[in-house]
Amino acid sequence: MPKPLFITLIVALPIVIGGLTQNPFVFFLTAVLVALANPTVRALRRARYFRSQEFLDLRGAVSDIVAEHNEVVAYVSEIRATGAFEIGSSTSAQHAHLSTFQNTSAWNYTRDRNAVVYAPQVHNASLQVVRNASQEPIKYLMKHFQIRTQPQTLATVQRVADDIARLEAAIGNVRSRELEIATKVDPPEFIMKYYADEFWSQIGATLNPIEIPYPHYKFLYVSAGGNSSQEAPIRLDSPTLEVLAETLAEKIRWTQSAAGQRALMTARLRSEIQRRDHHTCRYCGVSVATEPNLLLEVDHITPLSRGGLSVPENLQTLCWRCNRRKGAKLVVQ
């Protein structure tokens, strides 16, 4: 029992007992609350709930939803395992390991500058560069993390953006399914508070522990004495990746052609393709009209690896199952 609750009960109990002859209902209510707060009583209630026919019936009723939920969780793991989410790297201090460093400061010294971990995703810079990067993140990201303005780089950014968008959609779909399962079963509040893991285990649902592996980059300044530092972190989520792709396309001058203007797989383009296809899989015909929690994805008919473009006529809406089965195959219709 939490200490504040225990202390409150100890203080309140004599008062309640003293007034028992005048208000027995208050004493009875207090006794019930004390009993319910007892871990042993709570454990007995837990065991009774999970053995109850009501819970067993509800578990059976949501078995189909749970099965599909687990399949989507496995699909999320697939995307995460097969994706490569790094785009560029910084060369600052890339050879720092070839030397040693000693700080001999003796006055008012608070931090060792050498304690900074040098990594390809961290650019050690002057204070002015860090401040500029916070104002113009895309410009400085491209300049200091070796993101070259060439078609191959744009293709890499598009691929990462597509993987990130698929993960965002899939993980969001998993969470909505978990909410639907919990809503249908509607367990007692104390079950979700104290026994949530056991609840999902009893239901048979595999929880999704995977977070979206957004590429993170950082501009870092540490003063010479190590007394102060500032940083400008940049997370390449879907909106940032789209701006980066658009910037690259402009620099490469792809946007001077009609095809180039539509060559980027943006969130808006994905939405337009799904709306055009009436939110229906063009392979198996399943749609959100019949399955509200359906996970839909936008697929390249001719894969990018085989010269396909991100233009509407080369894009189609598929459910996640059909898209996974298709992979990078070139389907002749």
Short mmCIF file of C-alpha atoms in Angstrom, two decimals, residues 155-285:
data_model
loop_
_atom_site.label_atom_id
_atom_site.label_comp_id
_atom_site.label_asym_id
_atom_site.label_seq_id
_atom_site.Cartn_x
_atom_site.Cartn_y
_atom_site.Cartn_z
CA ALA A 155 16.23 8.61 -53.90
CA THR A 156 17.68 7.69 -50.49
CA VAL A 157 15.71 10.46 -48.76
CA GLN A 158 12.52 9.32 -50.51
CA ARG A 159 13.12 5.72 -49.45
CA VAL A 160 13.70 6.69 -45.82
CA ALA A 161 10.67 8.99 -45.89
CA ASP A 162 8.54 6.15 -47.27
CA ASP A 163 9.76 3.69 -44.60
CA ILE A 164 9.15 6.24 -41.85
CA ALA A 165 5.65 7.02 -43.17
CA ARG A 166 4.79 3.30 -43.36
CA LEU A 167 5.99 2.80 -39.79
CA GLU A 168 4.02 5.81 -38.55
CA ALA A 169 0.86 4.47 -40.21
CA ALA A 170 1.42 0.89 -39.02
CA ILE A 171 2.19 1.80 -35.41
CA GLY A 172 -0.78 4.18 -35.33
CA ASN A 173 -2.93 1.35 -36.66
CA VAL A 174 -1.68 -1.02 -33.94
CA ARG A 175 -2.51 1.49 -31.23
CA SER A 176 -6.01 2.02 -32.59
CA ARG A 177 -6.56 -1.75 -32.59
CA GLU A 178 -5.38 -1.99 -28.98
CA LEU A 179 -7.82 0.76 -28.04
CA GLU A 180 -10.63 -1.11 -29.82
CA ILE A 181 -9.77 -4.35 -27.99
CA ALA A 182 -9.68 -2.65 -24.59
CA THR A 183 -12.96 -0.86 -25.35
CA LYS A 184 -14.73 -4.08 -26.35
CA VAL A 185 -13.49 -6.04 -23.33
CA ASP A 186 -13.80 -3.04 -20.97
CA PRO A 187 -11.79 -4.46 -18.05
CA PRO A 188 -12.17 -3.06 -14.53
CA GLU A 189 -10.07 0.00 -13.86
CA PHE A 190 -7.88 -1.75 -11.29
CA ILE A 191 -6.97 -4.43 -13.86
CA MET A 192 -5.56 -1.89 -16.31
CA LYS A 193 -3.89 0.01 -13.47
CA TYR A 194 -2.12 -2.89 -11.77
CA TYR A 195 -2.27 -5.83 -14.19
CA ALA A 196 -2.17 -4.34 -17.69
CA ASP A 197 0.60 -6.65 -18.91
CA GLU A 198 -1.27 -9.71 -17.68
CA PHE A 199 -4.48 -8.43 -19.26
CA TRP A 200 -2.87 -8.24 -22.71
CA SER A 201 -1.22 -11.61 -22.18
CA GLN A 202 -4.53 -13.20 -21.22
CA ILE A 203 -6.22 -11.59 -24.21
CA GLY A 204 -3.46 -12.99 -26.42
CA ALA A 205 -2.34 -9.69 -27.91
CA THR A 206 1.33 -9.07 -28.68
CA LEU A 207 2.15 -5.53 -27.62
CA ASN A 208 4.30 -3.41 -29.91
CA PRO A 209 7.50 -2.27 -28.14
CA ILE A 210 9.00 -0.70 -31.27
CA GLU A 211 9.43 3.03 -31.52
CA ILE A 212 9.89 4.77 -34.85
CA PRO A 213 13.66 5.01 -35.53
CA TYR A 214 13.68 8.62 -36.63
CA PRO A 215 17.16 9.69 -37.77
CA HIS A 216 18.45 12.20 -35.23
CA TYR A 217 21.20 14.72 -35.93
CA LYS A 218 22.68 17.30 -33.64
CA PHE A 219 24.79 20.44 -33.83
CA LEU A 220 26.75 20.73 -30.59
CA TYR A 221 28.82 23.52 -29.08
CA VAL A 222 30.89 23.07 -25.93
CA SER A 223 32.98 25.96 -24.64
CA ALA A 224 36.75 25.64 -24.53
CA GLY A 225 36.75 25.31 -20.77
CA GLY A 226 33.84 22.96 -20.81
CA ASN A 227 31.68 25.22 -18.64
CA SER A 228 28.79 25.66 -21.06
CA SER A 229 27.20 24.00 -24.06
CA GLN A 230 24.39 24.54 -26.53
CA GLU A 231 22.90 22.25 -29.14
CA ALA A 232 20.45 22.24 -32.04
CA PRO A 233 18.89 18.78 -32.48
CA ILE A 234 17.10 17.83 -35.71
CA ARG A 235 14.72 14.89 -35.93
CA LEU A 236 13.98 13.62 -39.42
CA ASP A 237 10.29 12.84 -39.06
CA SER A 238 7.91 12.82 -42.04
CA PRO A 239 7.44 16.62 -42.33
CA THR A 240 11.20 17.27 -42.07
CA LEU A 241 12.01 14.55 -44.60
CA GLU A 242 9.49 16.00 -47.04
CA VAL A 243 11.07 19.46 -46.78
CA LEU A 244 14.53 17.92 -47.21
CA ALA A 245 13.36 16.05 -50.32
CA GLU A 246 11.76 19.16 -51.77
CA THR A 247 14.95 21.17 -51.15
CA LEU A 248 17.06 18.52 -52.85
CA ALA A 249 14.67 18.38 -55.81
CA GLU A 250 14.85 22.14 -56.27
CA LYS A 251 18.65 22.11 -56.18
CA ILE A 252 18.82 19.23 -58.63
CA ARG A 253 16.33 21.13 -60.81
CA TRP A 254 14.02 18.16 -61.21
CA THR A 255 11.02 20.39 -60.66
CA GLN A 256 11.36 22.00 -64.10
CA SER A 257 9.55 19.00 -65.60
CA ALA A 258 5.95 17.96 -64.94
CA ALA A 259 7.11 14.50 -63.85
CA GLY A 260 9.66 16.04 -61.51
CA GLN A 261 7.04 18.16 -59.78
CA ARG A 262 5.22 14.97 -58.76
CA ALA A 263 8.30 12.83 -58.11
CA LEU A 264 8.19 13.19 -54.35
CA MET A 265 6.19 10.80 -52.19
CA THR A 266 4.65 13.35 -49.85
CA ALA A 267 1.90 12.76 -47.31
CA ARG A 268 -0.43 14.78 -49.52
CA LEU A 269 0.31 12.55 -52.53
CA ARG A 270 -0.33 9.40 -50.48
CA SER A 271 -3.66 10.79 -49.34
CA GLU A 272 -4.60 11.71 -52.90
CA ILE A 273 -3.83 8.20 -54.18
CA GLN A 274 -5.85 6.54 -51.42
CA ARG A 275 -8.75 8.91 -52.03
CA ARG A 276 -8.53 8.24 -55.79
CA ASP A 277 -8.68 4.50 -55.11
CA HIS A 278 -11.61 4.97 -52.69
CA HIS A 279 -9.49 3.66 -49.79
CA THR A 280 -9.69 0.20 -51.33
CA CYS A 281 -6.94 -2.34 -52.00
CA ARG A 282 -6.59 -2.71 -55.78
CA TYR A 283 -5.53 -6.34 -55.42
CA CYS A 284 -7.97 -8.00 -53.02
CA GLY A 285 -10.73 -5.35 -52.95
#
